[in-house]
Short mmCIF file of N, CA and C and ligand atoms in Angstrom, two decimals:
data_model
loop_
_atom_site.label_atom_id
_atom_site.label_comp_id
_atom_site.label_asym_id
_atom_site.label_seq_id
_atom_site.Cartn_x
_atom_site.Cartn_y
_atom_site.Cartn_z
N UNK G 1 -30.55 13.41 -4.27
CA UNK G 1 -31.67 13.85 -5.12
C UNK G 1 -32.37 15.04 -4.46
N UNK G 2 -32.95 15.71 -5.29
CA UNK G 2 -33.19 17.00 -4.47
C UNK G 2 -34.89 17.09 -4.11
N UNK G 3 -35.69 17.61 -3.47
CA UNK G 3 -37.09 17.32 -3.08
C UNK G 3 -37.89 17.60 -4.18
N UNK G 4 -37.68 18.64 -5.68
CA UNK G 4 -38.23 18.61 -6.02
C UNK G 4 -38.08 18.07 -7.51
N UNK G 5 -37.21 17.05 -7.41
CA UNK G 5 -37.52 16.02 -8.42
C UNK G 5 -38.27 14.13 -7.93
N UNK G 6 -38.95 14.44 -7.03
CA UNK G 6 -39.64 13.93 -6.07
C UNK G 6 -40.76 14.16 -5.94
N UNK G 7 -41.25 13.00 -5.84
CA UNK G 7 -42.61 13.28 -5.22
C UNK G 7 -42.76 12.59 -4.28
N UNK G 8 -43.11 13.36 -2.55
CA UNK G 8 -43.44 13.16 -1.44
C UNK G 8 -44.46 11.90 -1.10
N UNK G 9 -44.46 11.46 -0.27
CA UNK G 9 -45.91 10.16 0.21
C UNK G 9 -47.09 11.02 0.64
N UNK G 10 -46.45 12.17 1.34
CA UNK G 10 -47.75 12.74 1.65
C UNK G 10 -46.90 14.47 1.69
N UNK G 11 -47.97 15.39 1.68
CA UNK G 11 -47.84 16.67 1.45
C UNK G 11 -49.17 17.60 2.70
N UNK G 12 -48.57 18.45 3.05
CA UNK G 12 -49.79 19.24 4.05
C UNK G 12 -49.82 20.42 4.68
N UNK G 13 -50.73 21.00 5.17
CA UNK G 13 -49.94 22.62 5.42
C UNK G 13 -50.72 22.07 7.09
N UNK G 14 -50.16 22.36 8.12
CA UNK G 14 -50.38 21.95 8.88
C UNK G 14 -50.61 23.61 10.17
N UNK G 15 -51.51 23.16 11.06
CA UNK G 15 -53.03 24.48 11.20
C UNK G 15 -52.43 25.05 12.47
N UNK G 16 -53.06 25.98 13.05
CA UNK G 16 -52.33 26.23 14.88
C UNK G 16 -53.23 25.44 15.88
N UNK G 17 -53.62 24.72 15.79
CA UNK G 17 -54.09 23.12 16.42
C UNK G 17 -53.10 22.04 16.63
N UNK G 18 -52.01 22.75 15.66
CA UNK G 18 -50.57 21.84 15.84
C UNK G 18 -49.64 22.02 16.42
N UNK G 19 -49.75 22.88 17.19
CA UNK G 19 -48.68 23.74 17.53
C UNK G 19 -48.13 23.79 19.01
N UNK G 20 -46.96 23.96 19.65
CA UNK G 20 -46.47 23.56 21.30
C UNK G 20 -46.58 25.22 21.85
N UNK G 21 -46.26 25.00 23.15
CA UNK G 21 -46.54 26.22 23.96
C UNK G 21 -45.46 27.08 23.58
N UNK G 22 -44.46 26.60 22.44
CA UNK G 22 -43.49 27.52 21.43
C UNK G 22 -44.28 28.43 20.30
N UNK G 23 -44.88 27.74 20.47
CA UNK G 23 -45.59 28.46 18.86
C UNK G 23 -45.54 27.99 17.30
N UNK G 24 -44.46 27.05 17.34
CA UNK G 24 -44.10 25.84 16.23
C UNK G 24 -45.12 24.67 16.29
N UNK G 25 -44.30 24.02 15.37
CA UNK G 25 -45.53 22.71 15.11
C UNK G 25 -44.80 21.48 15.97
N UNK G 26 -45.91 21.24 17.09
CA UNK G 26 -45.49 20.17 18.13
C UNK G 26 -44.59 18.98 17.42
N UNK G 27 -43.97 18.45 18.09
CA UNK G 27 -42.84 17.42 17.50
C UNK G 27 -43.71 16.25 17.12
N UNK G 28 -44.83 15.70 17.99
CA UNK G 28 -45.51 14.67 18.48
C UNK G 28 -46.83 14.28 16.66
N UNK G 29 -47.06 15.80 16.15
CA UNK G 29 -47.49 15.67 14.88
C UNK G 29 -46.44 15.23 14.09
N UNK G 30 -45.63 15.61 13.79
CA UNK G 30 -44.62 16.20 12.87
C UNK G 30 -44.34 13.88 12.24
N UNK G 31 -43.94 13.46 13.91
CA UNK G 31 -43.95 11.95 14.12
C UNK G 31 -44.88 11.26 13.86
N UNK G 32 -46.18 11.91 13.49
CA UNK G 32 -47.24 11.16 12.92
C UNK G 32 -47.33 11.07 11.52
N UNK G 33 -47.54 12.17 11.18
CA UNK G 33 -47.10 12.03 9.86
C UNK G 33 -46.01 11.46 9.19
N UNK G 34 -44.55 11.51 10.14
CA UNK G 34 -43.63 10.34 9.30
C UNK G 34 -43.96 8.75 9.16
N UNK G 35 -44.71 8.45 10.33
CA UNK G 35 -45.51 7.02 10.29
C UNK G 35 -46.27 6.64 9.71
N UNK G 36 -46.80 7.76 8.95
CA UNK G 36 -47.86 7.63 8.04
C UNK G 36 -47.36 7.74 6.64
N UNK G 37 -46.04 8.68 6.29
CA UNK G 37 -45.65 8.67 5.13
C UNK G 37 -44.60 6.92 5.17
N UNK G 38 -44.39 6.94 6.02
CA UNK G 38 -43.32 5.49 6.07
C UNK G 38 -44.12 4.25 5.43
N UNK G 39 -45.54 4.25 6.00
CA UNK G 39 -46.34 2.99 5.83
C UNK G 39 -46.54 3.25 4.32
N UNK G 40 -46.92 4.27 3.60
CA UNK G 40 -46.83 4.37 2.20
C UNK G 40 -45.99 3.59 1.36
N UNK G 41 -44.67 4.35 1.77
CA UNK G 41 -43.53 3.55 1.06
C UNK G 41 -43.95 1.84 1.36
N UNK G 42 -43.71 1.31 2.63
CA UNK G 42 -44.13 0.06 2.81
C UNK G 42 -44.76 -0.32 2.19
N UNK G 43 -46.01 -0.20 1.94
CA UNK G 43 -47.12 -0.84 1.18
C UNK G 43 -46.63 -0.93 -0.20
N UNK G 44 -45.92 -0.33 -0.66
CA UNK G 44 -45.28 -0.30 -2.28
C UNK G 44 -44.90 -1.78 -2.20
N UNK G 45 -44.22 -2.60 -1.32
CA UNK G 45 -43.88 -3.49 -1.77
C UNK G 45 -44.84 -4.81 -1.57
N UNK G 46 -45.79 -4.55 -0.69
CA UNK G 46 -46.60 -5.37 -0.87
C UNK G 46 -47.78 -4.73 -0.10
N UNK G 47 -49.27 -4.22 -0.54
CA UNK G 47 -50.60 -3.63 -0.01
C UNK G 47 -50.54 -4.82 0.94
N UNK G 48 -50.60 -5.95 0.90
CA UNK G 48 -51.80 -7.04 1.32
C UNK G 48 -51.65 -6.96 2.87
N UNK G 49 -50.72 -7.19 3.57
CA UNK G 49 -50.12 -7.31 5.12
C UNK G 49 -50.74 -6.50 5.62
N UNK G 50 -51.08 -6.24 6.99
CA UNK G 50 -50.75 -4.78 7.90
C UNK G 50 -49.70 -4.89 8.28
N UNK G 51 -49.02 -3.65 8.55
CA UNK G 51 -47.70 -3.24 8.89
C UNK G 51 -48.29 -2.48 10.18
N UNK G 52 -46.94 -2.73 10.99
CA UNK G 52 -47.29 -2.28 12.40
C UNK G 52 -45.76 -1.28 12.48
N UNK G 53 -46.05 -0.31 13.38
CA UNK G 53 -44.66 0.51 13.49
C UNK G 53 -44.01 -0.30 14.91
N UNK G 54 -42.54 -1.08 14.88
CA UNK G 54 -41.94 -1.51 15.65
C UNK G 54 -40.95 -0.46 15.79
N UNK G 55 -40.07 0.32 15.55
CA UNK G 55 -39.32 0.70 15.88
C UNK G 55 -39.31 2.52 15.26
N UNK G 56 -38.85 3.59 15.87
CA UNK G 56 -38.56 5.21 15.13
C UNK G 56 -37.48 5.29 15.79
N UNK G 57 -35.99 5.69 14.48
CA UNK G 57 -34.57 5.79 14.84
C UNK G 57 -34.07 6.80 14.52
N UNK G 58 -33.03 7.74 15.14
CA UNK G 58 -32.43 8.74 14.48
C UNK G 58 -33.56 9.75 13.99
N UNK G 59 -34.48 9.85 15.00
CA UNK G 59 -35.05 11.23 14.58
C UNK G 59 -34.32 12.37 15.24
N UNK G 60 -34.22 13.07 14.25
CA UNK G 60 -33.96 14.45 14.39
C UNK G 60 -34.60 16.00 13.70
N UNK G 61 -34.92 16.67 14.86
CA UNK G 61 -35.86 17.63 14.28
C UNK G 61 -34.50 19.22 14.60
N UNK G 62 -34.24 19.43 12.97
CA UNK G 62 -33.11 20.48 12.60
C UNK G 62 -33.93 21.63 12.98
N UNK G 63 -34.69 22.06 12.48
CA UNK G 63 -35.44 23.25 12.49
C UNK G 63 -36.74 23.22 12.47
N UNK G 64 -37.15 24.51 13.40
CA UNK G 64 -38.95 24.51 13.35
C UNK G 64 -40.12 24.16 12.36
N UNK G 65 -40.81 23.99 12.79
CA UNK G 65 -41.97 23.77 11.27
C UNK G 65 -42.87 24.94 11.58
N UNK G 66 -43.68 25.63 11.45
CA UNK G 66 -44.41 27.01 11.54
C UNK G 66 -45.71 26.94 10.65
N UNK G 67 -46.95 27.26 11.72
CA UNK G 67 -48.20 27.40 10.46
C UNK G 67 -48.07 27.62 9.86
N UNK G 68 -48.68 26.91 8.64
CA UNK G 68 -48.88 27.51 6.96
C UNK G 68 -47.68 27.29 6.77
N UNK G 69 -46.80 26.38 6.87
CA UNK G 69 -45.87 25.94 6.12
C UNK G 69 -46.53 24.76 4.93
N UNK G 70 -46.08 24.52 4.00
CA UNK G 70 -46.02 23.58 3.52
C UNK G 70 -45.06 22.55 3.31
N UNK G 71 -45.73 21.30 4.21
CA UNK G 71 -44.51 20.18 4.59
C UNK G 71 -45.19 18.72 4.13
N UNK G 72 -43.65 18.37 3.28
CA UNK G 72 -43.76 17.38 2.60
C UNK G 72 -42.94 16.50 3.14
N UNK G 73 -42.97 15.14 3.20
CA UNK G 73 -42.65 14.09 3.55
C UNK G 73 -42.42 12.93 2.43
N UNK G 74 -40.80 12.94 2.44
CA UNK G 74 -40.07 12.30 1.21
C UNK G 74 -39.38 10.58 1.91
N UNK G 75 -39.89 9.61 1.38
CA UNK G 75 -39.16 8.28 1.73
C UNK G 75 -38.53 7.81 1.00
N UNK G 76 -37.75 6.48 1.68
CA UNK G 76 -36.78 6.01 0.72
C UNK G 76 -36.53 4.24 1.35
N UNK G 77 -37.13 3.62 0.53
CA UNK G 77 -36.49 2.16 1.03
C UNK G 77 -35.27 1.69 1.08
N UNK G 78 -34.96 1.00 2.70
CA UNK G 78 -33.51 1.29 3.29
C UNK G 78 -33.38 -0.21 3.45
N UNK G 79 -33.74 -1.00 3.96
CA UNK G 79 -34.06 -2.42 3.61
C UNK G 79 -35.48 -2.93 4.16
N UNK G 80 -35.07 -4.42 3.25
CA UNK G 80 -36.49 -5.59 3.22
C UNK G 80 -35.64 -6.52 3.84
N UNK G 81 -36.33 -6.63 5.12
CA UNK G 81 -36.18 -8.08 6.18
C UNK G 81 -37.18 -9.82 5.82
N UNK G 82 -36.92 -10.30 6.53
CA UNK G 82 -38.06 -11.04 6.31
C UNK G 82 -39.30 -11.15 6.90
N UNK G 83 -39.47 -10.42 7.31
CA UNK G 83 -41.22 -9.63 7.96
C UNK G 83 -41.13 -8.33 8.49
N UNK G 84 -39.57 -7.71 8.23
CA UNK G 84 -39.83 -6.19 8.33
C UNK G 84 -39.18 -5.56 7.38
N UNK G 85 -39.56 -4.00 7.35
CA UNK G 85 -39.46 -3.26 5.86
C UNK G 85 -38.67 -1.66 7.00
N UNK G 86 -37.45 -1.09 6.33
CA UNK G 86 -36.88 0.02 7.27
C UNK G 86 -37.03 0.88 6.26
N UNK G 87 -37.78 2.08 6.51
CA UNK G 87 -37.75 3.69 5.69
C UNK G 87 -37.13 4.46 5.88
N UNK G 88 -36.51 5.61 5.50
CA UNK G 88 -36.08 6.46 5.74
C UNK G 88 -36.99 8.19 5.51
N UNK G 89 -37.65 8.44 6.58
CA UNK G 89 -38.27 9.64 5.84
C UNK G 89 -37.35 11.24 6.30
N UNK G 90 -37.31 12.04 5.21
CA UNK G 90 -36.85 13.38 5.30
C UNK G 90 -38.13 14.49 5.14
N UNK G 91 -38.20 15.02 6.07
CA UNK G 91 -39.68 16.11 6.00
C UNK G 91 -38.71 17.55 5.51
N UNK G 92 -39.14 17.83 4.64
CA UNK G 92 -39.03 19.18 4.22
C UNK G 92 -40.45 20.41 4.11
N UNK G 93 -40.18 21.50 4.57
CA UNK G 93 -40.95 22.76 5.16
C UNK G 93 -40.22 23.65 3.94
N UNK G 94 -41.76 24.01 3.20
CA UNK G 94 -41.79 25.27 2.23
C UNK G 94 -42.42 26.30 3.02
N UNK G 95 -41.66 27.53 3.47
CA UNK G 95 -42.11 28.47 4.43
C UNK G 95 -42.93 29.23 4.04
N UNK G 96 -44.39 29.47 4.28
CA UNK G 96 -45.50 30.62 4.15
C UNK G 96 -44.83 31.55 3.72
N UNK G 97 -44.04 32.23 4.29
CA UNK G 97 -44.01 33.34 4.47
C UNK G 97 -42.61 33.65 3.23
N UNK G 98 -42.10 32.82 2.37
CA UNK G 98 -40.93 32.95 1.54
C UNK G 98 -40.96 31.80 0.91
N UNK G 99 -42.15 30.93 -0.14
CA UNK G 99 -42.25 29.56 -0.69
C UNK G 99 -40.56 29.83 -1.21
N UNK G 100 -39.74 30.56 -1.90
CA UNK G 100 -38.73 30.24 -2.08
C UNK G 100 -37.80 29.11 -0.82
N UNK G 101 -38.16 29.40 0.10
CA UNK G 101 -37.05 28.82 1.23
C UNK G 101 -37.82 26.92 1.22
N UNK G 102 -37.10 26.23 1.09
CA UNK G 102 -37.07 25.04 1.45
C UNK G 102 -36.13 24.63 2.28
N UNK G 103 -36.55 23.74 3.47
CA UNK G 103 -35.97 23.54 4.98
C UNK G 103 -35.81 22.17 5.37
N UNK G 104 -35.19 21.45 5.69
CA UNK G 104 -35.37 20.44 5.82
C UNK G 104 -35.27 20.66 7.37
N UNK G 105 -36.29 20.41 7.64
CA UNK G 105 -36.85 20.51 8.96
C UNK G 105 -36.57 19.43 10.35
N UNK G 106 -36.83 17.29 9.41
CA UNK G 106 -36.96 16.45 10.15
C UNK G 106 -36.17 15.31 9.18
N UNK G 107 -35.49 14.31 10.09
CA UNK G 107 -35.43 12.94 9.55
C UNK G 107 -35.41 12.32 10.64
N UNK G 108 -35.79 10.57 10.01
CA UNK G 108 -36.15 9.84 10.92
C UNK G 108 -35.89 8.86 10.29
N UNK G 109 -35.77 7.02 11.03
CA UNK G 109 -35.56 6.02 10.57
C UNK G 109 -36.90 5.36 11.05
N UNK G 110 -37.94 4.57 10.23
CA UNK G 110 -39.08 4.00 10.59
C UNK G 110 -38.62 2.38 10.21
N UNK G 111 -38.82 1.53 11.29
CA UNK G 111 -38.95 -0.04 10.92
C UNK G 111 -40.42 -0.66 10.78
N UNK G 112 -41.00 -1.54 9.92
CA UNK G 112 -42.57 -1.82 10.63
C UNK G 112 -42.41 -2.93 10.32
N UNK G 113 -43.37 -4.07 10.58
CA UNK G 113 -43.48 -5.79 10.83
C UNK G 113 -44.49 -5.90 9.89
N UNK G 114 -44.77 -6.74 8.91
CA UNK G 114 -45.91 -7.32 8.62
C UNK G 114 -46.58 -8.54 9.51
N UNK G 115 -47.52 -8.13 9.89
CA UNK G 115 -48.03 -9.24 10.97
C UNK G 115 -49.56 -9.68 10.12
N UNK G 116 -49.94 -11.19 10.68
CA UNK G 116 -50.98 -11.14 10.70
C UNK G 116 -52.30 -11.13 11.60
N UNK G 117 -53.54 -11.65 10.99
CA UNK G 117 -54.88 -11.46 12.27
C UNK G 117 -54.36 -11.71 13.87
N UNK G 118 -53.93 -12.15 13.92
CA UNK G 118 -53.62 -12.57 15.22
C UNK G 118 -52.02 -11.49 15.65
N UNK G 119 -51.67 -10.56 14.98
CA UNK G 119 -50.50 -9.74 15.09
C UNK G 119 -49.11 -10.08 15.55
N UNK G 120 -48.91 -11.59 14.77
CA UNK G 120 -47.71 -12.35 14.50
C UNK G 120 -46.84 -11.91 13.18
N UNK G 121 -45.99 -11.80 13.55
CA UNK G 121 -44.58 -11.50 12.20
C UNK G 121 -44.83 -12.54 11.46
N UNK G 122 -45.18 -12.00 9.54
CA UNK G 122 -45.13 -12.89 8.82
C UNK G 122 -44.38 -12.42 7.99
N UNK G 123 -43.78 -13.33 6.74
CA UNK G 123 -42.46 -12.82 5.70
C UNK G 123 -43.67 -11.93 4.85
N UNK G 124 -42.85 -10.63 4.44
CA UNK G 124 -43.48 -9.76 3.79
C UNK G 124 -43.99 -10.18 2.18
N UNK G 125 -42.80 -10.71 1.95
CA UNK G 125 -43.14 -11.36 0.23
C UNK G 125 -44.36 -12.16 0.06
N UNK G 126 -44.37 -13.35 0.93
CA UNK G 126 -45.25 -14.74 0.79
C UNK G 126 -46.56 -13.59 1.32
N UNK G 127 -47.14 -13.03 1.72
CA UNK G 127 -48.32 -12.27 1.57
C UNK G 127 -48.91 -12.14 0.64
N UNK G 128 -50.40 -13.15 0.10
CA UNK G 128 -50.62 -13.01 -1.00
C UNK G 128 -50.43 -14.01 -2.37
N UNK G 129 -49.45 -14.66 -2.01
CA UNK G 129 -48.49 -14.63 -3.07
C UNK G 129 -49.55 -16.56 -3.12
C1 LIG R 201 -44.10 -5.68 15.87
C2 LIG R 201 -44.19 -6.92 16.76
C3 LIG R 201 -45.32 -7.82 16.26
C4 LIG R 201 -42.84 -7.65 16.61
O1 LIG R 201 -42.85 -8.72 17.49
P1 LIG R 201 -41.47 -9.47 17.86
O2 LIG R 201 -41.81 -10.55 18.78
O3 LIG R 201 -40.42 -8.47 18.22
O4 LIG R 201 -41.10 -10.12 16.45
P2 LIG R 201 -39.72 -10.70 15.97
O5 LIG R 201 -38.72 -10.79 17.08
O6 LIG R 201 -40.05 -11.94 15.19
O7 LIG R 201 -39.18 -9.59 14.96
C5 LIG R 201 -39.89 -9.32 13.77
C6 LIG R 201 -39.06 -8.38 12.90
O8 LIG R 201 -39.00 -7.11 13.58
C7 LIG R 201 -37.65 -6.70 13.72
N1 LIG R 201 -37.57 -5.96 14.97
C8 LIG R 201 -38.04 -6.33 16.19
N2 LIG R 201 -37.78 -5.38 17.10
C9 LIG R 201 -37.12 -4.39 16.44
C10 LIG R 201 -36.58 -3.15 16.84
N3 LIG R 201 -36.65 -2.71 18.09
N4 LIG R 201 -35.99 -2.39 15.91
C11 LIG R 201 -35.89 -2.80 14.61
N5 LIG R 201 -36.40 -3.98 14.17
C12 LIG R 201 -36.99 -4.76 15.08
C13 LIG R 201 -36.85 -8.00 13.74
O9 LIG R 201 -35.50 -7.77 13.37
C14 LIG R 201 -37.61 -8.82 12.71
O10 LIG R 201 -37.24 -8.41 11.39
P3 LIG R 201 -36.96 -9.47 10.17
O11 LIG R 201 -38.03 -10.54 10.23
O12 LIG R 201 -37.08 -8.65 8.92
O13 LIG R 201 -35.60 -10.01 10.38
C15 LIG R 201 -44.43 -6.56 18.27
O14 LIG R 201 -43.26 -5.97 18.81
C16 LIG R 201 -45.59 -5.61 18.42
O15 LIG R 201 -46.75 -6.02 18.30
N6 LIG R 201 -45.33 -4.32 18.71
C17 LIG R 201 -46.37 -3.31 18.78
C18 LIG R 201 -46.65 -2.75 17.36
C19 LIG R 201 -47.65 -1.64 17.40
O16 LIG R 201 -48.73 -1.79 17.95
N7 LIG R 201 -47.28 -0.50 16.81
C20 LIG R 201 -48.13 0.65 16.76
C21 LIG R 201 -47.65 1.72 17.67
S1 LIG R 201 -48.26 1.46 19.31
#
């Protein structure tokens, strides 16, 4: 499917506050934001839990991200455990400087736990229910 018959979890143009002693956008953001677009998807299947990030797999960062890009963050539910949920996010970079160019910049594999008060693994479904 292609990014823009999609709609992203989250979308952002990200500032030179973000940026490594390269001049790109530090890796260490780039990973926040997939944790943050991941928990999105998660919550689709059930708000009620907190989800905790247990595991980030197979990240790979293809190409730079650059101020004033605009970068979107696309997920995809990969499986439902019985108290954990695995995402798949793909970050794609619309370049400032040529919105024609779309980049796929990052992917990554996110696992998270539904736990409860006490931050014990509980089955994701029975939450609520
Ligand atoms: C998440 C946490 C509660 C899991 O505790 P645990 O004792 O490993 O729990 P379990 O062994 O019962 O595993 C729970 C689920 O996580 C999965 N899991 C555990 N470790 C995993 C790993 N490294 N990779 C992928 N999945 C993993 C298990 O397969 C299980 O899934 P399922 O119930 O769907 O089959 C615990 O590791 C934790 O608190 N981690 C810190 C979380 C956190 O604070 N994250 C924020 C970043 S600091």
């Amino acid at each position: 499917m292609t990014s823009a018959r999609r709609d992203p979890a989250i979308r952002t143009i990200l500032m030179p506050k973000d940026t490594n002693a390269a001049g790109s956008i530090f890796g260490g953001i780039i990973l926040s934001y997939i944790d943050l677009a991941a928990v999105v998807e998660a919550q689709k299947l059930n708000p009620r839990p907190r989800f905790v990030t247990v595991a980030m797999d197979q990240i790979v960062f293809h190409e730079p991200v650059f101020v004033g890009d605009l970068v979107s963050f696309y997920t995809k539910l990969v499986k439902v455990g019985r108290t954990s949920v695995t995402v798949d996010v793909d970050v794609v970079a619309q370049r400032r400087h040529d919105p024609s160019q779309e980049v796929q910049v990052t992917e990554a594999r996110v696992v998270y736990v539904a736990v409860d008060e006490d931050r014990r693994p509980i089955p994701i479904q029975s939450v609520g229910e």
